[in-house]
Structure formats: C-alpha cells, structure tokens
Short mmCIF file of C-alpha atoms in Angstrom, two decimals:
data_model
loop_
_atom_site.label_atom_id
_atom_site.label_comp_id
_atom_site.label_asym_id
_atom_site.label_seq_id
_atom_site.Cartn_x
_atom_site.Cartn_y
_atom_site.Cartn_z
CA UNK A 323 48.33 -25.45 64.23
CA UNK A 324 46.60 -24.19 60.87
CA UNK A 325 49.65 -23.56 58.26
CA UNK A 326 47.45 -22.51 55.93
CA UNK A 327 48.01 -18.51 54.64
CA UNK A 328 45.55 -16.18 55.38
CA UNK A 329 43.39 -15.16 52.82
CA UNK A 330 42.49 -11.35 52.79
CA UNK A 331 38.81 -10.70 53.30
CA UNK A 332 37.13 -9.76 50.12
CA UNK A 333 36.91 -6.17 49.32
CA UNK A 334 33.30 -5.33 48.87
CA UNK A 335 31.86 -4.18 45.62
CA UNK A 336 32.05 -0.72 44.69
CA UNK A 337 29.48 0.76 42.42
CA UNK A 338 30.84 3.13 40.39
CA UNK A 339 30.42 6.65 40.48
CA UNK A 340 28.54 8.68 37.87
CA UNK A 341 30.83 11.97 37.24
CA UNK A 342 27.41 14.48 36.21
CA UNK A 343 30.15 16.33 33.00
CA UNK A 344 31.76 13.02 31.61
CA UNK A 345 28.45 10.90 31.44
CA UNK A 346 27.11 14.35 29.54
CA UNK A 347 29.93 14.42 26.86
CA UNK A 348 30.11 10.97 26.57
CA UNK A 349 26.37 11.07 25.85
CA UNK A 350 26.74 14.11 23.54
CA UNK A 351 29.50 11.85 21.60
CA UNK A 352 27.24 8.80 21.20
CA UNK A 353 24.41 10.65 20.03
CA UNK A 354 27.34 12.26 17.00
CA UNK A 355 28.37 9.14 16.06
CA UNK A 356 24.96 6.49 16.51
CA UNK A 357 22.68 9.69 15.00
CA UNK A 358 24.76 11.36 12.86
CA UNK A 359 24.11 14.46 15.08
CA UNK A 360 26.03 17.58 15.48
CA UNK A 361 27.56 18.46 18.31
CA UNK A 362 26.85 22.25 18.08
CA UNK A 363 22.86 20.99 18.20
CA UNK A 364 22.79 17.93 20.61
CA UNK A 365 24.93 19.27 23.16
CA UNK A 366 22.87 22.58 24.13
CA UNK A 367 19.66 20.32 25.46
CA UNK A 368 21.38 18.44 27.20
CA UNK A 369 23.73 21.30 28.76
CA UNK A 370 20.39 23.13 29.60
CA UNK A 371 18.80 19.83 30.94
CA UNK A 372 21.32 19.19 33.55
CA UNK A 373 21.10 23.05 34.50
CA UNK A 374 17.80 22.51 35.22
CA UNK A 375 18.37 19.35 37.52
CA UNK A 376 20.45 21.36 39.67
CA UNK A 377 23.81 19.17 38.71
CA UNK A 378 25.54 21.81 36.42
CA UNK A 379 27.50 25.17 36.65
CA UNK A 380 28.82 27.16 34.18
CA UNK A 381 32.25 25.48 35.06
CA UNK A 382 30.68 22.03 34.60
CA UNK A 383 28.80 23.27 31.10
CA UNK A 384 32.54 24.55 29.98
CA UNK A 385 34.20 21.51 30.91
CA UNK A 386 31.58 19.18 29.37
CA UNK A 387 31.44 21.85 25.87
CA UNK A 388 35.50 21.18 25.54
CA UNK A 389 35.76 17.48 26.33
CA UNK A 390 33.00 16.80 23.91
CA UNK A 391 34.93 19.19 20.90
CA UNK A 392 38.20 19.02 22.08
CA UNK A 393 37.49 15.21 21.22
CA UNK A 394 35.42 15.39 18.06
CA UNK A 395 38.62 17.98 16.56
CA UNK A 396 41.25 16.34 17.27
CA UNK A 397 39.60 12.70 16.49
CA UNK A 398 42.41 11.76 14.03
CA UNK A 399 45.33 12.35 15.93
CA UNK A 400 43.69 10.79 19.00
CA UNK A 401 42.83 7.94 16.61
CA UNK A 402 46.62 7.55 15.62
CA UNK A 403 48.25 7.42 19.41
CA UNK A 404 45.45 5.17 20.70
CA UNK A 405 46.05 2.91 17.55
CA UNK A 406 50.03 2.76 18.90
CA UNK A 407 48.67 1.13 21.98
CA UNK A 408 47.20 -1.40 21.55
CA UNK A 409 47.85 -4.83 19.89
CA UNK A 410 44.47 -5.27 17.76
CA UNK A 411 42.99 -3.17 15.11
CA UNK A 412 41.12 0.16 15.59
CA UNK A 413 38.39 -0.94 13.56
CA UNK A 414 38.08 -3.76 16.10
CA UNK A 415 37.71 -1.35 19.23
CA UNK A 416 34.31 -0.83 19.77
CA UNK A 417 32.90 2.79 19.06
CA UNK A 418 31.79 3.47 22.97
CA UNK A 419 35.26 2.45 24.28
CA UNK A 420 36.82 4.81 21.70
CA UNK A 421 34.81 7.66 22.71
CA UNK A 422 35.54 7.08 26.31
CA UNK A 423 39.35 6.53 25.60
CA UNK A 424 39.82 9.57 23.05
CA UNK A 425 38.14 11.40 25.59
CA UNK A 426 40.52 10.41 28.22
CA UNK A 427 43.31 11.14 25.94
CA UNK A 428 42.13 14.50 25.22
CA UNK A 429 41.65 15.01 28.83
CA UNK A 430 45.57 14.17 28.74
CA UNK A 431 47.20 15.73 25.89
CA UNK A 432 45.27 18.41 25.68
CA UNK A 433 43.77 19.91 28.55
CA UNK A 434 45.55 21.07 31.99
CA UNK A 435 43.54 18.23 34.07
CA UNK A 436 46.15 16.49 36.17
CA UNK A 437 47.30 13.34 34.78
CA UNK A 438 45.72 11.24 37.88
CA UNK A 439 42.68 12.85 37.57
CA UNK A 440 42.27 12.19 33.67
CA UNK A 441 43.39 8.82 34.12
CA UNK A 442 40.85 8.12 37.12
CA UNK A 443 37.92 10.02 36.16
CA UNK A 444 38.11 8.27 32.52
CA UNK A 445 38.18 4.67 34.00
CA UNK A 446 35.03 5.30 36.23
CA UNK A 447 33.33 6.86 33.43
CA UNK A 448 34.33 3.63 31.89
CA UNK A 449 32.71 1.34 34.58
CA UNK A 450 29.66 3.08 34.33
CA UNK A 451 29.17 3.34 30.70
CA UNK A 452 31.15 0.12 29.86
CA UNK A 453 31.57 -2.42 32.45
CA UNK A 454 34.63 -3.83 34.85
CA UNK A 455 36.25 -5.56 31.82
CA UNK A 456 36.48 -3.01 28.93
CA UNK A 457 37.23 -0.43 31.98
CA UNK A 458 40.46 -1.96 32.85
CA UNK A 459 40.79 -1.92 29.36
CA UNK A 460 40.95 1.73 29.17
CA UNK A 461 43.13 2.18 32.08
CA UNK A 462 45.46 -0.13 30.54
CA UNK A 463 46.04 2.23 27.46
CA UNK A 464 45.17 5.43 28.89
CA UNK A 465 48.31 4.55 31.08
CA UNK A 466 50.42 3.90 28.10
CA UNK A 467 49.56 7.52 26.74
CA UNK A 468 51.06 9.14 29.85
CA UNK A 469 54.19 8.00 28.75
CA UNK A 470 54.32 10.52 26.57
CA UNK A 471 53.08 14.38 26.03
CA UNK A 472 51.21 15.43 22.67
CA UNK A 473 54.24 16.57 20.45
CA UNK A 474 56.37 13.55 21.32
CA UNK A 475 53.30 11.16 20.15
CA UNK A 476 53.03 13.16 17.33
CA UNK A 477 56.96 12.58 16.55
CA UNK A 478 56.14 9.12 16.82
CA UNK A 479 52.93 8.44 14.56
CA UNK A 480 52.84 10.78 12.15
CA UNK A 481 54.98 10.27 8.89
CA UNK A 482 57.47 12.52 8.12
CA UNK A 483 56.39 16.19 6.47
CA UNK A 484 59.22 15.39 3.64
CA UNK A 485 58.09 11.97 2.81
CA UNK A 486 54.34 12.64 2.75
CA UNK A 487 52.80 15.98 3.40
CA UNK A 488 49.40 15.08 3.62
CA UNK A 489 49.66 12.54 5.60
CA UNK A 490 51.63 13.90 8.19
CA UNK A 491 49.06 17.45 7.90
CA UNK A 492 46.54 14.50 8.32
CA UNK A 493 47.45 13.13 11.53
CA UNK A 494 49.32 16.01 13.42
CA UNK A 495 46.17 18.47 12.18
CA UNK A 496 43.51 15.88 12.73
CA UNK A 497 42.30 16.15 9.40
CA UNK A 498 41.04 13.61 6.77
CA UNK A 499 43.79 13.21 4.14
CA UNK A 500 41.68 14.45 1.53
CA UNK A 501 39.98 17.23 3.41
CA UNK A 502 43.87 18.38 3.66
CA UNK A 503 44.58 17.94 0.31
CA UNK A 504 41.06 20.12 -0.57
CA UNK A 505 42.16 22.92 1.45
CA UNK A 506 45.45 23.45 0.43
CA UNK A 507 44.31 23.05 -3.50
CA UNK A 508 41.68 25.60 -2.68
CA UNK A 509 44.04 27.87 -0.36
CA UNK A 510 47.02 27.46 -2.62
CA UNK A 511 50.74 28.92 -1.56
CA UNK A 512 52.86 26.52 0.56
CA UNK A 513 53.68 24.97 4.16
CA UNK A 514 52.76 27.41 6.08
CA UNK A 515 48.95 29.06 4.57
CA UNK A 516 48.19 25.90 4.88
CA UNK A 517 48.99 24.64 8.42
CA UNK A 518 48.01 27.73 9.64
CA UNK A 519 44.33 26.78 8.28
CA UNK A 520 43.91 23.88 10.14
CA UNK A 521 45.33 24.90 13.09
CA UNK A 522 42.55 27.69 12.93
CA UNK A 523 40.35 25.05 11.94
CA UNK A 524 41.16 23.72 15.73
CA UNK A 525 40.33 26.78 17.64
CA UNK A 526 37.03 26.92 19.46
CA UNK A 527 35.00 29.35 17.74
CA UNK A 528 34.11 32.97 19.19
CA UNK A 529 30.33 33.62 20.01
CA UNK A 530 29.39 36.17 17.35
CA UNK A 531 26.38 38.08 17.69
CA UNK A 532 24.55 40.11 15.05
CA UNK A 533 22.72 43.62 15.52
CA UNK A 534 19.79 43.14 13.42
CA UNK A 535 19.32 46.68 11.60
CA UNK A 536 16.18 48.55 12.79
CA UNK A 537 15.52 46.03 15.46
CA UNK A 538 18.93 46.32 17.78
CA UNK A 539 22.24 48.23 17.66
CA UNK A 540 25.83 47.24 18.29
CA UNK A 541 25.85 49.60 21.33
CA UNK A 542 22.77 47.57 22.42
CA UNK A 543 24.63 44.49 22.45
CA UNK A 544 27.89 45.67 23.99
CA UNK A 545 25.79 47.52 26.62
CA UNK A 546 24.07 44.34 27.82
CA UNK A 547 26.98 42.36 27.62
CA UNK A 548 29.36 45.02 29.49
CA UNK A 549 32.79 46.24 28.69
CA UNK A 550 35.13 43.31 29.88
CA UNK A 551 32.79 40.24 28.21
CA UNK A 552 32.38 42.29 24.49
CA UNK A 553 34.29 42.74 21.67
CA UNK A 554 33.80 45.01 18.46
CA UNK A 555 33.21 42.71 15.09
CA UNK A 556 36.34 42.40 13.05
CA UNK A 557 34.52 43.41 9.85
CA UNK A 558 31.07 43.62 10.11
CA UNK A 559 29.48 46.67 10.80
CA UNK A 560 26.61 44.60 12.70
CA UNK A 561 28.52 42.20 14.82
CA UNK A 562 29.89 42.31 18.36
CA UNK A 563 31.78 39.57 19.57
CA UNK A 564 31.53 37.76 22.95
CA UNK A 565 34.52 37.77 24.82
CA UNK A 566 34.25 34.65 27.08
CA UNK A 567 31.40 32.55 25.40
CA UNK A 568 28.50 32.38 27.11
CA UNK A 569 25.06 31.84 27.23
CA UNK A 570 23.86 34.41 24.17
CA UNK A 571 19.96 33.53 25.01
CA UNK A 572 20.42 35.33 28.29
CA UNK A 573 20.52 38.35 26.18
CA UNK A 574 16.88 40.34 25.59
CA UNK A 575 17.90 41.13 22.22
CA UNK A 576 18.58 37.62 21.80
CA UNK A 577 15.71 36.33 22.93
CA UNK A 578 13.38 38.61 21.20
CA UNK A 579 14.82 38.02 17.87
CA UNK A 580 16.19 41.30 17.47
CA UNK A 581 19.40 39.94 17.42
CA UNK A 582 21.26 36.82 16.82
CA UNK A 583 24.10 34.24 16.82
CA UNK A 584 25.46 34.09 13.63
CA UNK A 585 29.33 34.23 12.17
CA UNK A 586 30.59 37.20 10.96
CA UNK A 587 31.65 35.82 7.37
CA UNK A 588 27.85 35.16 7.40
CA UNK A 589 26.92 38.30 7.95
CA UNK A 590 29.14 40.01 5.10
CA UNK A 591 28.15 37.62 2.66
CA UNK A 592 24.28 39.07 3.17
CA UNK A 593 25.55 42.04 3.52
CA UNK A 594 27.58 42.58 0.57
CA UNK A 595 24.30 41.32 -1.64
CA UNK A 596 22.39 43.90 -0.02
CA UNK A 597 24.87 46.25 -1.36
CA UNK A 598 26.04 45.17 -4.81
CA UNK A 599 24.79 48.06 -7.08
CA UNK A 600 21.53 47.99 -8.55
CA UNK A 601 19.64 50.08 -11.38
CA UNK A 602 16.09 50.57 -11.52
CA UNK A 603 13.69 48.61 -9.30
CA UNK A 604 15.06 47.46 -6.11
CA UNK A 605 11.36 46.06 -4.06
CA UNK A 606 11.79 41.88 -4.37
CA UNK A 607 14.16 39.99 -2.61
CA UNK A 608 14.58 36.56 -2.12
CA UNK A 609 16.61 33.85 0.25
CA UNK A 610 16.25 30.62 -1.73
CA UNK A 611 17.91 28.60 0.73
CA UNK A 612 17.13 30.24 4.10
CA UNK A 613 17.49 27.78 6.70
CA UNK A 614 17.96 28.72 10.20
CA UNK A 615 21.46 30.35 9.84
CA UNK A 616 20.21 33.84 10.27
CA UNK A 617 20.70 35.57 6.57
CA UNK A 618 17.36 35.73 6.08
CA UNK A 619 16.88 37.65 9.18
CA UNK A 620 19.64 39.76 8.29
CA UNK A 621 18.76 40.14 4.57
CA UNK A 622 14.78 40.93 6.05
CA UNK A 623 16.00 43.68 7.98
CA UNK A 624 18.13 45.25 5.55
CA UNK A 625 15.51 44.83 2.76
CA UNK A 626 13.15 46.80 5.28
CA UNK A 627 15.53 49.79 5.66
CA UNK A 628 14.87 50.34 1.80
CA UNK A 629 11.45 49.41 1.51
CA UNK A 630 11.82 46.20 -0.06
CA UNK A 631 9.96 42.89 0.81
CA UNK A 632 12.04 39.72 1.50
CA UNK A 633 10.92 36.27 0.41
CA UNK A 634 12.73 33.14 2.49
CA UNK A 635 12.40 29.72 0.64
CA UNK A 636 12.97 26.59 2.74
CA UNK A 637 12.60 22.81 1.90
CA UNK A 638 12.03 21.86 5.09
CA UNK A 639 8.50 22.47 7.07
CA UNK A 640 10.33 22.27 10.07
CA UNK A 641 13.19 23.94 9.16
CA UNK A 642 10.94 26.71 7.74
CA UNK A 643 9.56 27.18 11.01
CA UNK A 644 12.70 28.16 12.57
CA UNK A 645 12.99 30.79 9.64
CA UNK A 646 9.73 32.14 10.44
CA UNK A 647 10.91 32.55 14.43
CA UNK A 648 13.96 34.19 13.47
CA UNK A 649 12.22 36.60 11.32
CA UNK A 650 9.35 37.42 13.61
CA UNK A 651 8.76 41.17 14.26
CA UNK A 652 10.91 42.50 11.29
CA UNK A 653 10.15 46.06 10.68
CA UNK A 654 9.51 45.16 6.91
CA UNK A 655 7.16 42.87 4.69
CA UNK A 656 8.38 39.22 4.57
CA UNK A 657 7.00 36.13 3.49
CA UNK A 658 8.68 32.20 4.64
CA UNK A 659 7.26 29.57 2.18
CA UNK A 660 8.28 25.94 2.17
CA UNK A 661 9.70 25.34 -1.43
CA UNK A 662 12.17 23.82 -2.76
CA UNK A 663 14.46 26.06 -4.87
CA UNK A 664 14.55 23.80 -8.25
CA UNK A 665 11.25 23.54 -8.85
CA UNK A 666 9.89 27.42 -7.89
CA UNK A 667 6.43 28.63 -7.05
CA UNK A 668 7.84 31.74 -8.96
CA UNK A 669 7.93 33.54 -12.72
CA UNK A 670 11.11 34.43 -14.17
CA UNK A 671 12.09 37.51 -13.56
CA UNK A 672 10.52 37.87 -10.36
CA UNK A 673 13.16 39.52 -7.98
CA UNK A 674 16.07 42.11 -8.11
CA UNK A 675 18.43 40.32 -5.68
CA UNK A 676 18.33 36.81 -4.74
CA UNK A 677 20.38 34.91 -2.09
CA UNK A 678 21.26 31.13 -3.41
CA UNK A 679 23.74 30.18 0.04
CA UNK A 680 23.75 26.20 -1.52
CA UNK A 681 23.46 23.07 0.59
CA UNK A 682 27.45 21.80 0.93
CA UNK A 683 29.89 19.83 2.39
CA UNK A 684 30.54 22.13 5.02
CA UNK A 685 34.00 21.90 5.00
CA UNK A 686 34.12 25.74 5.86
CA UNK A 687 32.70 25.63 9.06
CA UNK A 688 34.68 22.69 10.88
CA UNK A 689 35.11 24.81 13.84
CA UNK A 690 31.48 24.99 14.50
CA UNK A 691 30.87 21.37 13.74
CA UNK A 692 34.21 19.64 13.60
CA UNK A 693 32.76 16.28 13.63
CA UNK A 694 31.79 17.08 9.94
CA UNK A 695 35.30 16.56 8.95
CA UNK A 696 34.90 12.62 9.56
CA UNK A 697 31.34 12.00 8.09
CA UNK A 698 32.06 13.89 4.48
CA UNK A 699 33.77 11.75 1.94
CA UNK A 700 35.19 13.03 -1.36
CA UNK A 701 32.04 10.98 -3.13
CA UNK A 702 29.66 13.56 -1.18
CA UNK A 703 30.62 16.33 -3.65
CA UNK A 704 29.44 14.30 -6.68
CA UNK A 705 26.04 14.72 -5.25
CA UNK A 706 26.13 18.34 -4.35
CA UNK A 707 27.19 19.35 -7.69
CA UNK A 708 24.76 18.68 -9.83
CA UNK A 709 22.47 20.84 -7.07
CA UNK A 710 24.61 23.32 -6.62
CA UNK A 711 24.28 24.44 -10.40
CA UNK A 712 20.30 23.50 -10.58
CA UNK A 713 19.98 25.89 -7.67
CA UNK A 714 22.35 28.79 -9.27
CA UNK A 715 20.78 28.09 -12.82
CA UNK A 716 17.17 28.83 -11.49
CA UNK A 717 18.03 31.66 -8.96
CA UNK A 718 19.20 33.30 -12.62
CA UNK A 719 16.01 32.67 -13.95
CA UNK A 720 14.15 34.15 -11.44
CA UNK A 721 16.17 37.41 -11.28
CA UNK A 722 15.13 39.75 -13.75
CA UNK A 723 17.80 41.42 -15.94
CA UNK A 724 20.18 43.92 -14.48
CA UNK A 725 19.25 41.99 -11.12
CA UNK A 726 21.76 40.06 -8.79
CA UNK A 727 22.50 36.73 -7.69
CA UNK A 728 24.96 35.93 -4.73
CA UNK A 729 25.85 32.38 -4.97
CA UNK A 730 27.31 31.53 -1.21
CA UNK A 731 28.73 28.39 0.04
CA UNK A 732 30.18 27.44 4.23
CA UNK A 733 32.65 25.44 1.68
CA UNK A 734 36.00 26.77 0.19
CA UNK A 735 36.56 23.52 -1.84
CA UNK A 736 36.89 24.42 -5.50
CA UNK A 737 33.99 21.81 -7.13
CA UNK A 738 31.66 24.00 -4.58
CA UNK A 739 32.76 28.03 -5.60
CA UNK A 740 34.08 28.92 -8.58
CA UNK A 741 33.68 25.20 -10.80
CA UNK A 742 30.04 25.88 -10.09
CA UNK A 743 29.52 29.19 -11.44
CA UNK A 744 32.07 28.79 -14.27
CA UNK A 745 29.76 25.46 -15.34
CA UNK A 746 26.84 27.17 -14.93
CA UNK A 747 27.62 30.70 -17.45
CA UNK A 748 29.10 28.03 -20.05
CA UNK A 749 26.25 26.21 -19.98
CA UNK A 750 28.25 22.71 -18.91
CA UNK A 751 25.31 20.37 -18.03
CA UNK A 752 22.59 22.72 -19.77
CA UNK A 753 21.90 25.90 -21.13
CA UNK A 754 24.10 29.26 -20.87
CA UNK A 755 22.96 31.90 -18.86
CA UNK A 756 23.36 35.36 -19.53
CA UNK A 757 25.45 37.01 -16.57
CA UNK A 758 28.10 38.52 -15.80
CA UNK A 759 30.48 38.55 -12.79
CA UNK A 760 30.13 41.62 -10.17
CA UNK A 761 33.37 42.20 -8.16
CA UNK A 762 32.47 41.59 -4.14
CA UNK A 763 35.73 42.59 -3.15
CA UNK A 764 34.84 46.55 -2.73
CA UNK A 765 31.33 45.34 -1.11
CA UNK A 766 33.48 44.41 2.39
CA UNK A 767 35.07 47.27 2.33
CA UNK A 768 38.26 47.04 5.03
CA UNK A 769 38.56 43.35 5.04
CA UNK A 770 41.84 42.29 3.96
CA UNK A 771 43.41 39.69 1.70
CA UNK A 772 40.48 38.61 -0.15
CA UNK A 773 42.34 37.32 -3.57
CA UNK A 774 42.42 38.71 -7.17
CA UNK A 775 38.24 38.65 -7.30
CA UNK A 776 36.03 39.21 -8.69
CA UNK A 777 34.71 36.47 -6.21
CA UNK A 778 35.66 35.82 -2.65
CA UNK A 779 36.66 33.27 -0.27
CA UNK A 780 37.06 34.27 3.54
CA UNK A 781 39.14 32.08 5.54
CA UNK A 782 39.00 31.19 9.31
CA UNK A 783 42.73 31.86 9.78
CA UNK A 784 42.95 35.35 7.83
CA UNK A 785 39.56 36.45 8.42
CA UNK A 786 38.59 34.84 12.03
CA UNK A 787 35.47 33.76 9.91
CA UNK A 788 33.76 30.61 8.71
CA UNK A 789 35.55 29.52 5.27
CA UNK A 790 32.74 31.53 3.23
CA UNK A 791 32.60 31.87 -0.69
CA UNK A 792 30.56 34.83 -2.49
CA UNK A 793 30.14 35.05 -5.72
CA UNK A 794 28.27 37.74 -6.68
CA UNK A 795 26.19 37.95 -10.83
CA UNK A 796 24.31 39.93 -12.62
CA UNK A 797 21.74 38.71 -15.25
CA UNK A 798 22.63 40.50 -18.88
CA UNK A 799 20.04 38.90 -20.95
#
C-alpha cells in the first residue's frame, strides 16, 4: 500500500491573453515616456490602425483614449498610492511595470470598471507585456489599492492643506509642486481659484471645431454634426463645439480644410489681432510662429475677407508642410516659408499686424497634453526666455509704425506673458522698443473675467479654454 500523497497533476500552461485596448494604451504610454511623445499625437495612429484591423470600436477607441489620459493626468497621485505599497523605492520600479500598474490603478480609482475586472485585466496585460514574475507583482499591489477608494488614499498620502499647501495641491491635483506653485502665482486669489484650476486642468478636453470664414459656416458645422452631438462656441463667433467627442475628420469640412480642430482660446487670440484697430494700410500680415495649431489658417481667412495677404513663418520644413495643408484653398493670397523668426528674410517695417504665438512651456494646455506637466522643469523657462523676447523684439521690427503685434503664449506662467513684454519695451537684455500697449479686453467682446488689462490671460476653469495669454502692441516709433 503506497502512503505516499497524491500529487495534483500539473496545470498546463496558459498563454496569456492579449486584451486588443490595454496592449494599445499601454503602447501609447511607452511611446510618451521612451520618445518623449505626446499622447494627443501618438495615440490617433495607432487608434486608426487597430480600426483598420478590424479589432476596434468606437467603445474600444474611448476606453483605450481614457486609460491612456486618465493615466498620464493623474500620474502624481497614482505615483503617491502605488509608492504606499510597496516596500522599495519608486525610482526602483521599473518604468513598464509603472505604466501597467498606474494604469490598473486608474482603472480602479477612477473609472466605473468593476474592481475584478481592473484587477484581472491589468495582471494579464501584465503577463503579456511583462512576464509571470513582475505580473504577480502587479497583482500583489493592485490588490492592496482595493483596500481603499480614491479620497481615502488621498487622506492617507497627501500632507495636510494647513501644513503644506503645495504639496498637498501637488499630490491630490496630480500636479508637479512647482507647476502648482506657477499657477497659483500667476492666477493669484486663494484656496479655491486655485484648486478649481487644476481640477479643470483634469477634465478631458471638448472637441472644438473652427468655421473657417469664407470657407465654412457655424451652421455648416452644426448641420453635419446634428442637433444632439453640437454645441454653440462659448465665445467665439467661429467655433462649434462637439458634444460627445468624436472622430472630427469624418466631417467634409474637416477634411477639406475648410474647417478645423482648434481650441476656442486659440481662436480669440487670432481673432482679436485681426481686430485690434488699425490706421492707414492694412494689406501685410504675418504668423511668425505658425505651426500646425490652426491660427494661421484662421488669421489667412480673415486676412482674405479684407483683402490682405497672410505670410506664415515656420522653422520646421516639416512642420511647415502641415501649415501649407491647413491653409490650402484659402480664398485669399498666402505665402508658408520655412524661417526662423530671429533671423528674418524680411525689412523692417514690412507688415501691419503680425502674430508672434512663442514656443513655451505649455503649461496652458495640460488638458490636451497632460503628460507635459511631468517632462517641464522650472530650468526649461531659462531657455525660453531669452527667445521669447528675441522673437517679440524682431516681430516689432518688422511691423511698421502704427502697426500691431500680438504676443501669444499656451502658457499663463508669469516669466512667459507679461515679464516678457515688460523686458522687452525697457529694453532689459537690449535695446527699447517703441510701443505701446493696446487693451485686448474690448477685442473679445462678451467673454468674462478677463483681469484689469490691458493684456489677457484666459483660463481653462473660467473660460473652458486653453490657459492663453494676449498681449496685444503697437509700434510708436
């Protein structure tokens, strides 16, 4: 008689199972952090890839679009709870298993996926991506975070409001420290203008379309769209707002240039150039910083309405490229050049309004692109600064007298807006230039709280808008 005890048969392998959305985002999130890409510009090829294949619906697309910026947002805070368990370092955790692990937490804390199902689909994701060992790994402290819900880990990591402010804005925001101290210096006023910034800051964006003028209509856009998925523009007269997201290029106007995505804060700031008041000759315009962002367009279209010729200035051939798409087929004369705006193919004196929007930190648009938030660093602004004022010094030069310069930033931080331009007219760092201020305010007419001028800062959680600054000059001499 064998008194031996049975041993249970081995339980085969199992290969793990590739979930189609998680492997996506988790791509999306290595490419952010191994590339330094953005999300807003990796994640639509690969979202349109996987269409293709047959593997995606427009549930799957919206599921893979918030785990991969639900994650990237709230980064810090997910940071702090998966720091309080485990017993090593966060710098030692490699960046992969973070990614899949702040993913599973968002998947936990801040989504309405059943806690099973976050917990499971992470850990497979996990042994596909990662292997059997680090897998168990993430079980181990996803399981730990179920323990709790969001506001009771927040109670937990995140130091007390009375004994340090920033810190505790930091982590329960999911904000660098010193992005939160920025804001608020820049905002100014107390608790609550200030949490109520980075909350907004947290929101997913709204799809904002613009109505190029003489090329599409409002009522164009709302038409196509229909009635339940459109939504008037808060403030500017050219924007329509989509309701539920969605796939903009599936519009005609869209896709034929005649209209495009772009934020309405955007929008007024070209706007309100187009309309600061002008004497004499009004024929030259010029975008010394075009990009892709879609003022140019804009700006081309208005300039056309009053028989003026646009010129867009880009750095970057293939940046400029994407200009030259976007302005395709505008009713007016327009030129795209590849130049870079310190050193000018141009005379002084050459233009009547110019359009200096100024390479930044960004720190305006970290709803769009929240990952930018954890790549700045305080250092960056040293090197934007002595740009910044090149760029505004020579878009003076180039305007002729009684002309005007709008000097725009997608940053609200005060070494970006208003230190610029005051260092610039009193000659800090070269010579003064004669200018004086124009007041923007009354050039957006109906949009509220914009400050005691004569510049302006729009703000995502007053204005709905990217964190945009204008300030608006005219050359006296």
């Amino acid at each position: 008689m064998n008194d031996q005890p049975r041993r249970r048969p081995a339980q085969p392998h199992r290969r793990p199972k590739k979930d189609p959305v998680r492997f996506l985002a988790f791509e999306a999130l290595r490419a952010v952090d191994e590339r330094d890409a953005y999300a807003n510009l990796v994640l639509p090829p690969l979202l349109k890839k996987a269409r293709a294949k047959g593997d995606f619906d427009s549930r799957d697309a919206a599921l893979a679009t918030e785990l991969v910026y639900g994650t990237l947002r709230r980064q810090g805070t997910y940071d702090a709870i998966v720091a309080a368990c485990i017993d090593r370092p966060l710098r030692e955790v490699d960046p992969p298993v973070l990614d899949v692990l702040n993913m599973g937490v968002h998947q936990l804390l801040g989504t309405r996926i059943p806690t099973h199902a976050a917990v499971s689909a992470s850990v497979e994701l996990a042994r596909v991506v990662l292997g059997e060992g680090r897998a168990k790994f993430v079980n181990a402290v996803l399981r730990k975070v179920t323990a709790k819900d969001l506001d009771a880990w927040l109670d937990q990591v995140a130091p007390p409001f009375d004994e340090d402010a920033e810190a505790h804005l930091a982590v329960v925001h999911s904000h660098p420290r010193w992005v939160v101290s920025a804001l608020w210096d820049s905002l100014g006023g107390g608790r609550a203008g200030i949490e109520d910034l980075l909350e907004a800051d947290n929101e997913r964006p709204e799809v904002t379309l613009v109505a190029r003028p003489g090329r599409s209509t409002t009522a164009e856009l709302a038409e196509a769209l229909g009635e339940e998925q459109s939504l008037p523009g808060r403030w500017s007269p050219y924007a329509v707002r989509m309701a539920e997201g969605g796939e903009p290029g599936a519009l005609a106007a869209v896709r034929d240039g005649r209209a495009g995505v772009q934020d309405e804060g955007s929008q007024l700031v070209a706007a309100a150039l187009a309309n600061a008041p002008l004497e004499g000759d009004d024929t030259r315009w010029l975008d010394g910083c075009a990009g892709p962002g879609g003022k140019a367009a804009l700006l081309a279209a208005l300039a056309a309405g009053r028989g003026a010729a646009l010129l867009a200035a880009e750095k970057q051939p293939h940046r400029a490229r994407l200009v030259e798409r976007a302005l395709a087929g505008n009713p007016g004369p327009y030129q795209v050049i590849t130049a870079d705006g310190t050193r000018p193919p141009w005379l002084p004196g050459s233009f009547d309004r110019i359009l200096m929007d100024v390479p930044c930190s960004g720190l305006g648009a970290l709803r769009r692109r929240p990952e930018a938030r954890w790549r700045r660093r305080p250092e960056d602004l040293e090197g934007f600064a002595p740009l910044q004022r090149g760029l505004l010094r020579e878009a003076l030069e180039a305007v002729r007298v009684g002309g005007v310069v709008g000097y725009a930033t997608c940053s609200p931080h005060l070494a970006e807006t208003r230190t610029v331009v005051e260092d610039v007219l009193k000659g800090r760092g070269g010579d003064p230039v004669e200018a004086e201020w124009v007041d923007a305010r009354p050039l957006m007419p109906g949009v509220p709280a914009l400050g005691d001028g004569p510049d302006v800062q729009l703000w995502p959680h007053l204005h709905g808008t990217d964190a945009m600054y204008l300030a608006l000059l005219r050359r006296t001499g």
